[in-house]
PDB file of C-alpha atoms in Angstrom:
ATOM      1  CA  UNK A   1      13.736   8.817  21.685  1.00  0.00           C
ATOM      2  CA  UNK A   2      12.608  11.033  24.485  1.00  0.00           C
ATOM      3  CA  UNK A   3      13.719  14.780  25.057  1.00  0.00           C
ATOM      4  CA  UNK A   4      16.457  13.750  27.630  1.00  0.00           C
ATOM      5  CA  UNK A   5      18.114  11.265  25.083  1.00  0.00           C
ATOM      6  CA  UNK A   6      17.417  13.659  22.134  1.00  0.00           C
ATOM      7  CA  UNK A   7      19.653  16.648  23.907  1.00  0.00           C
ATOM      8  CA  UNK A   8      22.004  14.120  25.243  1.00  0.00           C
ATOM      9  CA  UNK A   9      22.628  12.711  21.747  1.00  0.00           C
ATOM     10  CA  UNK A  10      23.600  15.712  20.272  1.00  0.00           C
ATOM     11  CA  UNK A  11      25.804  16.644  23.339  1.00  0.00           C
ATOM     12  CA  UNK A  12      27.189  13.220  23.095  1.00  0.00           C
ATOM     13  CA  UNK A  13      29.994  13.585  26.108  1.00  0.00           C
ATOM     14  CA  UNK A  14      33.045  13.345  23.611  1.00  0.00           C
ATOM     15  CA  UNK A  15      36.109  13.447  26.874  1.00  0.00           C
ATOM     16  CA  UNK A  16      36.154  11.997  30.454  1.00  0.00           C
ATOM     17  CA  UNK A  17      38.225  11.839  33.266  1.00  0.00           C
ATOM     18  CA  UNK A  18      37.677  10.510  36.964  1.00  0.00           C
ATOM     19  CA  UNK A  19      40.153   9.889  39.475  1.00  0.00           C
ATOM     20  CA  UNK A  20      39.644   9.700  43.801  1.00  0.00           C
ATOM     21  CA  UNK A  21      41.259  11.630  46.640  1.00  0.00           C
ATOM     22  CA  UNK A  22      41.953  10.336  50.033  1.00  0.00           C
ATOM     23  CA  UNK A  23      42.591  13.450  52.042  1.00  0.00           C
ATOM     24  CA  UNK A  24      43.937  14.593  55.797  1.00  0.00           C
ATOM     25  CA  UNK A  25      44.496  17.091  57.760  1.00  0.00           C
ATOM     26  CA  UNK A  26      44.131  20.414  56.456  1.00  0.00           C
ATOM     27  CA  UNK A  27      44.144  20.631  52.896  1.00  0.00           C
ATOM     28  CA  UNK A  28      42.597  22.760  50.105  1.00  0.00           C
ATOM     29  CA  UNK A  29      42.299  22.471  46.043  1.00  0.00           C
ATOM     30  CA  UNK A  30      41.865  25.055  43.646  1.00  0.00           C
ATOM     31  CA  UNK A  31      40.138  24.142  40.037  1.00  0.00           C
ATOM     32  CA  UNK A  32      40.009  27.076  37.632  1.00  0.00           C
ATOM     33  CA  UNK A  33      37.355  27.881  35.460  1.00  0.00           C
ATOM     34  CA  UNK A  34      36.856  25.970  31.910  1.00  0.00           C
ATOM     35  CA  UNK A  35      33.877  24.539  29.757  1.00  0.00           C
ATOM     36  CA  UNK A  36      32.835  21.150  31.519  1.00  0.00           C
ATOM     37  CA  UNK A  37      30.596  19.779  33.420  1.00  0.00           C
ATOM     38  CA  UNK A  38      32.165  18.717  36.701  1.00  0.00           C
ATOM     39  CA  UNK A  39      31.264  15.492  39.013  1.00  0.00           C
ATOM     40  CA  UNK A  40      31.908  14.780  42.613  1.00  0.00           C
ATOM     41  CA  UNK A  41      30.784  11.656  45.411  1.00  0.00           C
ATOM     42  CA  UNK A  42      32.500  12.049  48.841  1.00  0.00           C
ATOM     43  CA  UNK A  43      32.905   8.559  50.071  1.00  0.00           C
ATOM     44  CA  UNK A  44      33.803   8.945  53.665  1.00  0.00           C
ATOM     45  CA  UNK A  45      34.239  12.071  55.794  1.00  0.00           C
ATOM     46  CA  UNK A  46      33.257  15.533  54.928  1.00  0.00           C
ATOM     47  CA  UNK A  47      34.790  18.552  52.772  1.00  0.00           C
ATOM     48  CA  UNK A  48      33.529  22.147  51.778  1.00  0.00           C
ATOM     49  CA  UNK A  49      33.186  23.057  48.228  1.00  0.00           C
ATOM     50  CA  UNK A  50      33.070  26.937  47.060  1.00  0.00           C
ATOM     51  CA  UNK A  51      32.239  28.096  43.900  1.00  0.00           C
ATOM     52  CA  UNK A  52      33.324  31.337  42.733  1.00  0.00           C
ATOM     53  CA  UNK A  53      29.942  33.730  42.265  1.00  0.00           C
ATOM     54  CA  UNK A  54      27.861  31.478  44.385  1.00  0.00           C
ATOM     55  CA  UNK A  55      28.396  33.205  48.398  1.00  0.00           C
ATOM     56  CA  UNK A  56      27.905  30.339  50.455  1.00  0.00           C
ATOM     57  CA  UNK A  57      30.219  27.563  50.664  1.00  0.00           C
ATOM     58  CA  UNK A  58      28.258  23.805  50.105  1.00  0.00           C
ATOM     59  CA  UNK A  59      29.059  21.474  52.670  1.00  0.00           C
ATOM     60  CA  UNK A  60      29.898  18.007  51.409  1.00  0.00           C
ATOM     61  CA  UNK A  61      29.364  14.728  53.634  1.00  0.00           C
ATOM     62  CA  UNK A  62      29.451  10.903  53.211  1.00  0.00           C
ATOM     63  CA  UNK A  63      27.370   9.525  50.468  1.00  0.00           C
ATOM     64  CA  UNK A  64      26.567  13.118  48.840  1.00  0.00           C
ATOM     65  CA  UNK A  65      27.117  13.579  45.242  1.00  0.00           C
ATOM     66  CA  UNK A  66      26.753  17.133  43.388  1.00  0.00           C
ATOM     67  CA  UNK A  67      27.614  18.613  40.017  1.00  0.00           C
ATOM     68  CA  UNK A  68      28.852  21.997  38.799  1.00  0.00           C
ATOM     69  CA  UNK A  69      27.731  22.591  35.043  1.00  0.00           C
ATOM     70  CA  UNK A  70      28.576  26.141  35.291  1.00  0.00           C
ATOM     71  CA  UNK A  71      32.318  25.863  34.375  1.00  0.00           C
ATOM     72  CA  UNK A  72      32.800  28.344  37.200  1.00  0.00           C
ATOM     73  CA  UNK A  73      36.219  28.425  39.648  1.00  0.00           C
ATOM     74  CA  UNK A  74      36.073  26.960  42.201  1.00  0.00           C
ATOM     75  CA  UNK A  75      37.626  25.418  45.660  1.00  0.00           C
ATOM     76  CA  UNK A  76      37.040  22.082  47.611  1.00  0.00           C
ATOM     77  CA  UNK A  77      38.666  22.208  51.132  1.00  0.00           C
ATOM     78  CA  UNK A  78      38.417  20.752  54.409  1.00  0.00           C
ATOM     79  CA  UNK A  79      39.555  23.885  56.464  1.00  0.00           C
ATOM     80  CA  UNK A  80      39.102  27.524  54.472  1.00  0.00           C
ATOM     81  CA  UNK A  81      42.247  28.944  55.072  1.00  0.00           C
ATOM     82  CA  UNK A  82      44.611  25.931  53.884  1.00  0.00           C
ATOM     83  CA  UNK A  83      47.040  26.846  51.987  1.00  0.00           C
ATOM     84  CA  UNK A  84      45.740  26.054  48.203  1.00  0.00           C
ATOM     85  CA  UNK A  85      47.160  23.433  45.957  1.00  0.00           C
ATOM     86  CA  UNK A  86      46.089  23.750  41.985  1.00  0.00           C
ATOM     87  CA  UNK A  87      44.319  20.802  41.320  1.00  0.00           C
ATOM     88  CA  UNK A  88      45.556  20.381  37.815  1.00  0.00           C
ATOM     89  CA  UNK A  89      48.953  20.221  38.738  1.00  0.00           C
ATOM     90  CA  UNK A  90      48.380  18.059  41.866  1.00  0.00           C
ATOM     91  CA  UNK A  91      46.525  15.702  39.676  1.00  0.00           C
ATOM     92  CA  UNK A  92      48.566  15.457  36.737  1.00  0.00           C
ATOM     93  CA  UNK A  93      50.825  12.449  37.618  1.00  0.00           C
ATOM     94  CA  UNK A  94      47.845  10.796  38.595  1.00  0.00           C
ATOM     95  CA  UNK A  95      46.819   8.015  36.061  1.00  0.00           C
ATOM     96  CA  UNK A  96      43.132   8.330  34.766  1.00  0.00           C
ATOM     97  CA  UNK A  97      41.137   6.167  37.795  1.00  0.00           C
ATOM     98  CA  UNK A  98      43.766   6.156  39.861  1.00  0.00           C
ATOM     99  CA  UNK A  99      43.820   7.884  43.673  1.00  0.00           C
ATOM    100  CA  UNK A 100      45.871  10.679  44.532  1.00  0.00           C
ATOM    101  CA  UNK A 101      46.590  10.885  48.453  1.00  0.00           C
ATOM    102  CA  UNK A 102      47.290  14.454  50.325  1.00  0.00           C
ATOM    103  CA  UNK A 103      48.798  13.735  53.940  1.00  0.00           C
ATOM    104  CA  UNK A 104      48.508  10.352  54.196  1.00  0.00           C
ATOM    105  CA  UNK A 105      44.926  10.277  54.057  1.00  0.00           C
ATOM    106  CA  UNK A 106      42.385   8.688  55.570  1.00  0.00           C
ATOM    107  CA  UNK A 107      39.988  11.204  56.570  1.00  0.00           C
ATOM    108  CA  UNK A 108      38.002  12.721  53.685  1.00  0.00           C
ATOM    109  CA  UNK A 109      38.014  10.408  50.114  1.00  0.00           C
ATOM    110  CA  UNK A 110      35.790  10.401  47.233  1.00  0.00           C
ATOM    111  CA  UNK A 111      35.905  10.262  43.527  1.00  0.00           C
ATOM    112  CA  UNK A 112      35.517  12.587  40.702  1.00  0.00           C
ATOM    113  CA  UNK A 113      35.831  14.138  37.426  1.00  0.00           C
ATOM    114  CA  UNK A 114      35.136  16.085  34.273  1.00  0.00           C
ATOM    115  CA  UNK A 115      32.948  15.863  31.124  1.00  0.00           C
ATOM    116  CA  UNK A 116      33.540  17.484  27.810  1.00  0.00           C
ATOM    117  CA  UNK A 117      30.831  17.897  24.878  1.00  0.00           C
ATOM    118  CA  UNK A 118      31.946  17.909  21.378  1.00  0.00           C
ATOM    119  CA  UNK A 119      28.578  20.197  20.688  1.00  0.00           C
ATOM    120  CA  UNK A 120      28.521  23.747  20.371  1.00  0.00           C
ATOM    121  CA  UNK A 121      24.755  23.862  21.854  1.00  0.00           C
ATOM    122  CA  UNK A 122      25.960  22.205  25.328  1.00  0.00           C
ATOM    123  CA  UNK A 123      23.767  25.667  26.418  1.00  0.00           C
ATOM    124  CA  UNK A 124      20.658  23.959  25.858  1.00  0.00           C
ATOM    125  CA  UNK A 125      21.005  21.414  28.560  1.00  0.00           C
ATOM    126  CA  UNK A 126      23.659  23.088  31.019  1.00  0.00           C
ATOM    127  CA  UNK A 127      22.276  26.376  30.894  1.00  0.00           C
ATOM    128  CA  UNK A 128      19.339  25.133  32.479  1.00  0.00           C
ATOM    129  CA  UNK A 129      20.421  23.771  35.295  1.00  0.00           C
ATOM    130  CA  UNK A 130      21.766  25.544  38.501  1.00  0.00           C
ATOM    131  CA  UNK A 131      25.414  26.519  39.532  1.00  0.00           C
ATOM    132  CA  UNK A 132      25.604  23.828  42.211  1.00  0.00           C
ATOM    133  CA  UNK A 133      23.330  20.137  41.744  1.00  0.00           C
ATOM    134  CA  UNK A 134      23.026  18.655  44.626  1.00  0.00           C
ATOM    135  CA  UNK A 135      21.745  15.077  45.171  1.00  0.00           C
ATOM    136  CA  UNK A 136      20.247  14.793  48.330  1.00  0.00           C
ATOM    137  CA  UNK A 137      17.803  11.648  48.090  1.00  0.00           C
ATOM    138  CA  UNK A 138      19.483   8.484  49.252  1.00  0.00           C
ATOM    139  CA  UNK A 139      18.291   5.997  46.315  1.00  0.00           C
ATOM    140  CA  UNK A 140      19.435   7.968  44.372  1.00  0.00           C
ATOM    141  CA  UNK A 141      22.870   8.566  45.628  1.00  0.00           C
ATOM    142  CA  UNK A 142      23.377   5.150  45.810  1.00  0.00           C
ATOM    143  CA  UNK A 143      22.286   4.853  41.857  1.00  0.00           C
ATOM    144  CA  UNK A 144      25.357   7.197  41.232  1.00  0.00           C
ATOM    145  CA  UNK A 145      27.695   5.759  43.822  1.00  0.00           C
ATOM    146  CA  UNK A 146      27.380   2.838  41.661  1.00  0.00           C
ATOM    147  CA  UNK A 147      27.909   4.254  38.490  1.00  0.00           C
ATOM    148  CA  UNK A 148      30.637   6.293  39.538  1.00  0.00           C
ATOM    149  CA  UNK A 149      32.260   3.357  41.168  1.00  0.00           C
ATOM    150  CA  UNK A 150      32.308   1.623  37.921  1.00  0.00           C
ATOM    151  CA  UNK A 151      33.673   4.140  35.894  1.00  0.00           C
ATOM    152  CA  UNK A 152      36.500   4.422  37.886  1.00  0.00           C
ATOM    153  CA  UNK A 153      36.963   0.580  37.851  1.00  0.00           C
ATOM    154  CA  UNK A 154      37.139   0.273  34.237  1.00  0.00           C
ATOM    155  CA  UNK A 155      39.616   3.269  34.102  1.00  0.00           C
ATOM    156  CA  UNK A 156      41.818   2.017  36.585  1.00  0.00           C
ATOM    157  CA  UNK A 157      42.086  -1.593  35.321  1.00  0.00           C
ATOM    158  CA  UNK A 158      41.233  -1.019  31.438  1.00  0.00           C
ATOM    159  CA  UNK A 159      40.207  -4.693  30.330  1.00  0.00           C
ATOM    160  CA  UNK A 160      38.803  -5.812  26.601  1.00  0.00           C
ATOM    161  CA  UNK A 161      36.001  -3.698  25.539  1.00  0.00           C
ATOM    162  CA  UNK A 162      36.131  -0.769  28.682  1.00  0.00           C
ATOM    163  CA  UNK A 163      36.610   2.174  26.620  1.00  0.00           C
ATOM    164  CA  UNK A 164      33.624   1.850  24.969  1.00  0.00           C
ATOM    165  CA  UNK A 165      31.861   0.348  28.855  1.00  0.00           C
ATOM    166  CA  UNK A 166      33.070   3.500  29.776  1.00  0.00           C
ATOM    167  CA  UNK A 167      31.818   5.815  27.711  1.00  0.00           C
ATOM    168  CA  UNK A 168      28.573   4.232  28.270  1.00  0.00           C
ATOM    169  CA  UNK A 169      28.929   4.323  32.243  1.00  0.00           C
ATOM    170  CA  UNK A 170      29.743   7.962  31.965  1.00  0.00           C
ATOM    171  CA  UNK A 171      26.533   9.078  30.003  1.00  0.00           C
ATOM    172  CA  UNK A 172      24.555   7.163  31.892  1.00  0.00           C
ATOM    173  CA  UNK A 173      26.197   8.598  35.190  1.00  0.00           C
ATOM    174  CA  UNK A 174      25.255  11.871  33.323  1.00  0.00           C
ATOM    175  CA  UNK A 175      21.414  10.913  32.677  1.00  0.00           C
ATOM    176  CA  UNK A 176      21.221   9.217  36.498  1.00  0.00           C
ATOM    177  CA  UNK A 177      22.480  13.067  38.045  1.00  0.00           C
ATOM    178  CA  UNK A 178      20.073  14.706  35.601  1.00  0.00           C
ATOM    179  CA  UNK A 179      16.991  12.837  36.626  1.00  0.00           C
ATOM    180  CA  UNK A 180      18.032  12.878  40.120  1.00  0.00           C
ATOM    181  CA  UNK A 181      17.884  16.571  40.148  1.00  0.00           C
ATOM    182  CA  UNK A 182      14.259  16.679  38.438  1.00  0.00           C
ATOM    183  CA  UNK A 183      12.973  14.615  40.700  1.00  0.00           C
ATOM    184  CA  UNK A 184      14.151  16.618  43.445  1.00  0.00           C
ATOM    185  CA  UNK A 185      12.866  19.920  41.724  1.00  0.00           C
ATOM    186  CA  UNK A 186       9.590  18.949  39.848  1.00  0.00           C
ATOM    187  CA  UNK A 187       7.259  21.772  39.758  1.00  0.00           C
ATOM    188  CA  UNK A 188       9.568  23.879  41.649  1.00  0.00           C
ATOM    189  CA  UNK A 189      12.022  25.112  38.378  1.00  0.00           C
ATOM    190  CA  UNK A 190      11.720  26.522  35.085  1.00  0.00           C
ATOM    191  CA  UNK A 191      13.485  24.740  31.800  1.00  0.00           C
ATOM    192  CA  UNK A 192      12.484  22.350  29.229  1.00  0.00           C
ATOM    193  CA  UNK A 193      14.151  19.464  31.814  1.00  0.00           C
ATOM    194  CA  UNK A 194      11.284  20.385  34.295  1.00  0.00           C
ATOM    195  CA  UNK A 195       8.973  20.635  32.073  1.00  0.00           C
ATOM    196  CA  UNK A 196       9.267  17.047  31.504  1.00  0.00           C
ATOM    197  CA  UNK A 197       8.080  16.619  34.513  1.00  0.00           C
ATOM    198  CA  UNK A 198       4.445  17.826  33.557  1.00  0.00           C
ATOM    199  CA  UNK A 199       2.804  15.105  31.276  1.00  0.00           C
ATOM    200  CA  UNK A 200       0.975  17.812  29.069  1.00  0.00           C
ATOM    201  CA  UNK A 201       4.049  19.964  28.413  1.00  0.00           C
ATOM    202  CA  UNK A 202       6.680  16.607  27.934  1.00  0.00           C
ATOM    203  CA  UNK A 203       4.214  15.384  25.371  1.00  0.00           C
ATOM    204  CA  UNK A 204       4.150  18.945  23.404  1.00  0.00           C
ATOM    205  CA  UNK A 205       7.992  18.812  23.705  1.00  0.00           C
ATOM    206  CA  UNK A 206       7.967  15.172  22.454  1.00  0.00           C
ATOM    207  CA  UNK A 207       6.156  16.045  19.973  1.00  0.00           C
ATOM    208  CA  UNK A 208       8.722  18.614  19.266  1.00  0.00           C
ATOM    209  CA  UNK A 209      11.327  16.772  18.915  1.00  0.00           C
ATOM    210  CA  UNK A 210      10.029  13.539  17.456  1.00  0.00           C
ATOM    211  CA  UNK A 211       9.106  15.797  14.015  1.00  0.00           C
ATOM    212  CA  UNK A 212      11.054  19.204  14.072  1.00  0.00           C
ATOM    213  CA  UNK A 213      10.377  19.182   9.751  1.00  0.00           C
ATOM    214  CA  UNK A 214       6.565  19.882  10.656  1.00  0.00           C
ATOM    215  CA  UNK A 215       5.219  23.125  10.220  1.00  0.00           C
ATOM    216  CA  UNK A 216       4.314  23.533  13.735  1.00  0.00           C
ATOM    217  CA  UNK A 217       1.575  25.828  14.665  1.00  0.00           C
ATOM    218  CA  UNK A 218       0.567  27.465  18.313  1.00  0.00           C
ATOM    219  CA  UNK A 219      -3.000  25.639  17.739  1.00  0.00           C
ATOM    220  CA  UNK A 220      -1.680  22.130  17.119  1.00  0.00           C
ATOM    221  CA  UNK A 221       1.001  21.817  19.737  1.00  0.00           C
ATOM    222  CA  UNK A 222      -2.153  22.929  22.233  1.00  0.00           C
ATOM    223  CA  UNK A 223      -4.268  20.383  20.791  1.00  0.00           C
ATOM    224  CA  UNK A 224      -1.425  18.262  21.559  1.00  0.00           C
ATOM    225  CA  UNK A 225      -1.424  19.136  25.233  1.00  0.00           C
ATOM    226  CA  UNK A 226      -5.039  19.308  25.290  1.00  0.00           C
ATOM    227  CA  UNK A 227      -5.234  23.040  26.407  1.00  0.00           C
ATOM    228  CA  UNK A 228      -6.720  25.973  24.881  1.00  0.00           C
ATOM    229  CA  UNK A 229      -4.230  27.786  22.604  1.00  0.00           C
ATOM    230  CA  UNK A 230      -4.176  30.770  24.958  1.00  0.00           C
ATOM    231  CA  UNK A 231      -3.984  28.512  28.233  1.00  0.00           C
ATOM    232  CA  UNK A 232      -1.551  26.575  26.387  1.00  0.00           C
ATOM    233  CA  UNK A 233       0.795  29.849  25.350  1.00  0.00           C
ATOM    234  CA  UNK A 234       0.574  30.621  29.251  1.00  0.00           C
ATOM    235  CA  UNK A 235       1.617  27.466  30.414  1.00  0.00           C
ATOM    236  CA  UNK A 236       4.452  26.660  28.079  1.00  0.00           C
ATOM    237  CA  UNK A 237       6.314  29.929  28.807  1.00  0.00           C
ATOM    238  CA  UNK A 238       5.611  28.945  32.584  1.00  0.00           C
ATOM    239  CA  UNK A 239       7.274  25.889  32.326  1.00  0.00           C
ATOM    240  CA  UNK A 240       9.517  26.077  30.026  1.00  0.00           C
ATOM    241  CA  UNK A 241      10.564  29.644  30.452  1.00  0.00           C
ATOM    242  CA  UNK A 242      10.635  30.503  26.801  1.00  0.00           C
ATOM    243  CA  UNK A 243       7.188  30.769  24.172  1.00  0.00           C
ATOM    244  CA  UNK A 244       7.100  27.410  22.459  1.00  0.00           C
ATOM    245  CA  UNK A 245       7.277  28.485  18.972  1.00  0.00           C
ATOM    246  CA  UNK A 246      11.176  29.604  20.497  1.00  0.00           C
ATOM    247  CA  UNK A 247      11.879  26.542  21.971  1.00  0.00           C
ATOM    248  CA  UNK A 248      11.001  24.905  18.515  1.00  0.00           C
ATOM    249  CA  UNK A 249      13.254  27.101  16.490  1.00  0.00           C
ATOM    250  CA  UNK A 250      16.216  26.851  19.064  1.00  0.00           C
ATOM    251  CA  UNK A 251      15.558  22.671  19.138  1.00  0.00           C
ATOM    252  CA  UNK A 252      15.235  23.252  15.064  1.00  0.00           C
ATOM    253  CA  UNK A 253      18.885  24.846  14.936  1.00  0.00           C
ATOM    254  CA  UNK A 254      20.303  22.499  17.204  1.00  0.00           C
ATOM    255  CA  UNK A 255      19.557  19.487  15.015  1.00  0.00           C
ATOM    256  CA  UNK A 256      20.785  21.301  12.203  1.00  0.00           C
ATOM    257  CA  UNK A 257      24.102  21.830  13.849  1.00  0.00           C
ATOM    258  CA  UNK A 258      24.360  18.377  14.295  1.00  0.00           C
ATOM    259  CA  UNK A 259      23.724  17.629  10.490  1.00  0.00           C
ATOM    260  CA  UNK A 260      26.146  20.285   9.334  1.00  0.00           C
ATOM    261  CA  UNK A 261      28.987  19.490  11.640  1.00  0.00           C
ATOM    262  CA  UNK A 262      28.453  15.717  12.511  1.00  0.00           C
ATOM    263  CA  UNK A 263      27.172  14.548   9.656  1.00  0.00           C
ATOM    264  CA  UNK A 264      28.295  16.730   7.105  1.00  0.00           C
ATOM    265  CA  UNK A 265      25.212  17.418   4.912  1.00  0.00           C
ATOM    266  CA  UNK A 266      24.884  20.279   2.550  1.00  0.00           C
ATOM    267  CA  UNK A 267      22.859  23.363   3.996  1.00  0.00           C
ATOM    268  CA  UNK A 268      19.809  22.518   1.113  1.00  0.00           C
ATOM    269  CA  UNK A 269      19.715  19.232   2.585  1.00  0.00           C
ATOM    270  CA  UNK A 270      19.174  20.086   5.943  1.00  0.00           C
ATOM    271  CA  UNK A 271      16.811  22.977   5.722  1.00  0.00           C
ATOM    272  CA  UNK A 272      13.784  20.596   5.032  1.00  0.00           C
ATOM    273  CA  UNK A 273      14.902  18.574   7.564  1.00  0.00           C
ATOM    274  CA  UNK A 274      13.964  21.374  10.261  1.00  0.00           C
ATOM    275  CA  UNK A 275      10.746  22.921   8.659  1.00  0.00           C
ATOM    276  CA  UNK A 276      12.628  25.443   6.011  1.00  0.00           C
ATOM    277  CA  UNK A 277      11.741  25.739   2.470  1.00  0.00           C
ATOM    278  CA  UNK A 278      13.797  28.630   1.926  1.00  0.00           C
ATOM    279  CA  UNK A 279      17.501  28.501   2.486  1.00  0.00           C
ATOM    280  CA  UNK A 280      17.489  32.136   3.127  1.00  0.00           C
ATOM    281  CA  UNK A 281      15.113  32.124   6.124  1.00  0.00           C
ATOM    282  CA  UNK A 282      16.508  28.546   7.303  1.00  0.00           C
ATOM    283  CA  UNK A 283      20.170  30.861   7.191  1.00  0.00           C
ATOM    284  CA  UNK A 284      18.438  33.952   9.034  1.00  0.00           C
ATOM    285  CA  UNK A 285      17.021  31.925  11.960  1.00  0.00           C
ATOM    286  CA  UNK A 286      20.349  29.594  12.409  1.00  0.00           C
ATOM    287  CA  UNK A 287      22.767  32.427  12.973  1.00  0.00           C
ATOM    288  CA  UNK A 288      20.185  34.413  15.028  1.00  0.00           C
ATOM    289  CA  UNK A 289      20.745  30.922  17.081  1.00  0.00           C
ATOM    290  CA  UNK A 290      23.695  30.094  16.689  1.00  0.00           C
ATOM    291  CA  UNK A 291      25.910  33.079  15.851  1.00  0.00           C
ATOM    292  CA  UNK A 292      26.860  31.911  12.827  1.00  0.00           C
ATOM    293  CA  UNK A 293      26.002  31.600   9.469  1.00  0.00           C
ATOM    294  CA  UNK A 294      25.105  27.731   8.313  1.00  0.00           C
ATOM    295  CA  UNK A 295      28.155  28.069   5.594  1.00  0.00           C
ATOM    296  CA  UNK A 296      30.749  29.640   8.507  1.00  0.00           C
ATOM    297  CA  UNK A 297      29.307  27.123  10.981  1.00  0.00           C
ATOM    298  CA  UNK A 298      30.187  24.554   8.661  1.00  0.00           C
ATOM    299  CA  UNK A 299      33.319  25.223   7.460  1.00  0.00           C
ATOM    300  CA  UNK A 300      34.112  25.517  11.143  1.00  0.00           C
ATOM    301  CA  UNK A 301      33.395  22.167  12.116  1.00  0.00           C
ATOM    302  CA  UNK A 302      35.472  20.547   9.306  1.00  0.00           C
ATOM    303  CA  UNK A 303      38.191  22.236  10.372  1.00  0.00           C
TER     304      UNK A 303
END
């Protein structure tokens, strides 16, 4: 697979939930802060969103779509001081694709929603990204429109087979956003994502990823990218905003995770997996990672 899928596979979106507004008059929502990744398409009309820590409001309009991976507070309004309505609570008697009207409507509508990740190491693909995405270029709005769009349909009116259509639309909503967004900021942002945007640093990362069990050294991921191993050091930390010998060790303990919790495999199994002989150092490097011990980690995840 490629780096995208890799991460994405491990983050595996494990919860969903989308439902649309159709909004008038003055009106404002309030969505506290929790752990997932929020998305939003305004269909018609125009709203402002706010996020708490972030000091100018965006301004929403037809056909935009954004995302909020920082699990920050936030508010989406169409006048800044209407009186606030908790979103939770409004939506609650909503059903799941369903949409909820505030004063009649027809002004402002749109559509959106929530993911969850069942993986501890979510970090390593949010934490990258910034407190507000938003996709500006028209394609591919209309790429996501469509997605979206779908979701919702097979939420709304569930027929044979749509739970598992949906959990496929909503990933792939998810990998549509992300590559949106690098498009948009190739060469202009650090983070492995980026980074995929430069041939000589995706292939190194590829590389990576394709065989984390090899004992990777500085001189033959260069010789991978073609660089010097100095020009090559440089680069990487450039691009990727960490030295790649890091980035290996953090990708390393991320696929472990996944072995210990997912799959259930016993710590001397999956050390060789990710390039450790020695369960000691294989334990040393995964809680420096993770913050916990393999064993603790474990026993975590089965409970």
């Amino acid at each position: 697979m490629d780096p995208l899928s890799d991460v994405l596979s491990l983050l595996k979106p494990n919860g969903f939930g989308f439902r649309g507004l159709d909004a008038a008059g003055d009106w404002a929502l309030s969505f506290p802060a929790d752990e997932s990744l929020k998305c939003y398409a305004i269909h018609t009309g125009a709203c402002c969103l706010a996020l708490e820590g972030v000091n100018e409001p965006v301004s929403l309009t037809a056909g935009d779509v954004v995302l909020l991976p920082s699990g920050r507070a936030f508010r989406m309004y169409s006048a800044p001081d209407a009186a606030i309505t908790p979103a939770y609570d409004f939506f609650m008697a909503v059903p799941l694709g369903a949409t909820a009207m505030m004063n009649g409507g027809g002004e402002c509508s749109g559509v959106g929603g929530y993911f969850d990740f069942e993986s501890r190491g979510a970090d390593l693909l949010l934490g990258v990204l910034p407190a507000v995405v938003h996709i500006r270029t028209e394609a591919e709005k209309s790429a996501l429109r469509w997605s979206i769009e779908r979701l919702v349909s097979e939420m709304r009116e569930p027929r044979p087979g749509s739970t598992l259509i949906a959990e496929h639309l909503a990933q792939s909503l998810l990998i549509e956003a992300l590559r949106a967004h690098l498009a948009e900021q190739a060469g202009h942002s650090t983070g492995w994502l980026f980074a995929l945007g430069d041939r000589q640093m995706r292939a190194v990362i590829e590389a990576m990823h394709a065989d984390p069990a090899r004992k990777w050294s500085l001189h033959e991921l260069a010789a991978v990218a073609g660089m010097s191993r100095s020009s090559f050091a440089v680069r990487f930390k450039e691009t990727v905003g960490e030295p790649a010998l890091e980035y290996l060790t953090r990708w390393r303990m991320m696929v472990a995770a996944d072995r210990l919790s997912r799959r259930g495999l016993p710590i001397a199994t999956v050390a060789p997996m990710v390039g450790y002989e020695s369960e000691s150092a294989f334990g040393a490097a995964f809680k420096r990672v993770i913050g916990a011990s393999p064993r603790q980690f474990a026993r975590d995840a089965a409970a």
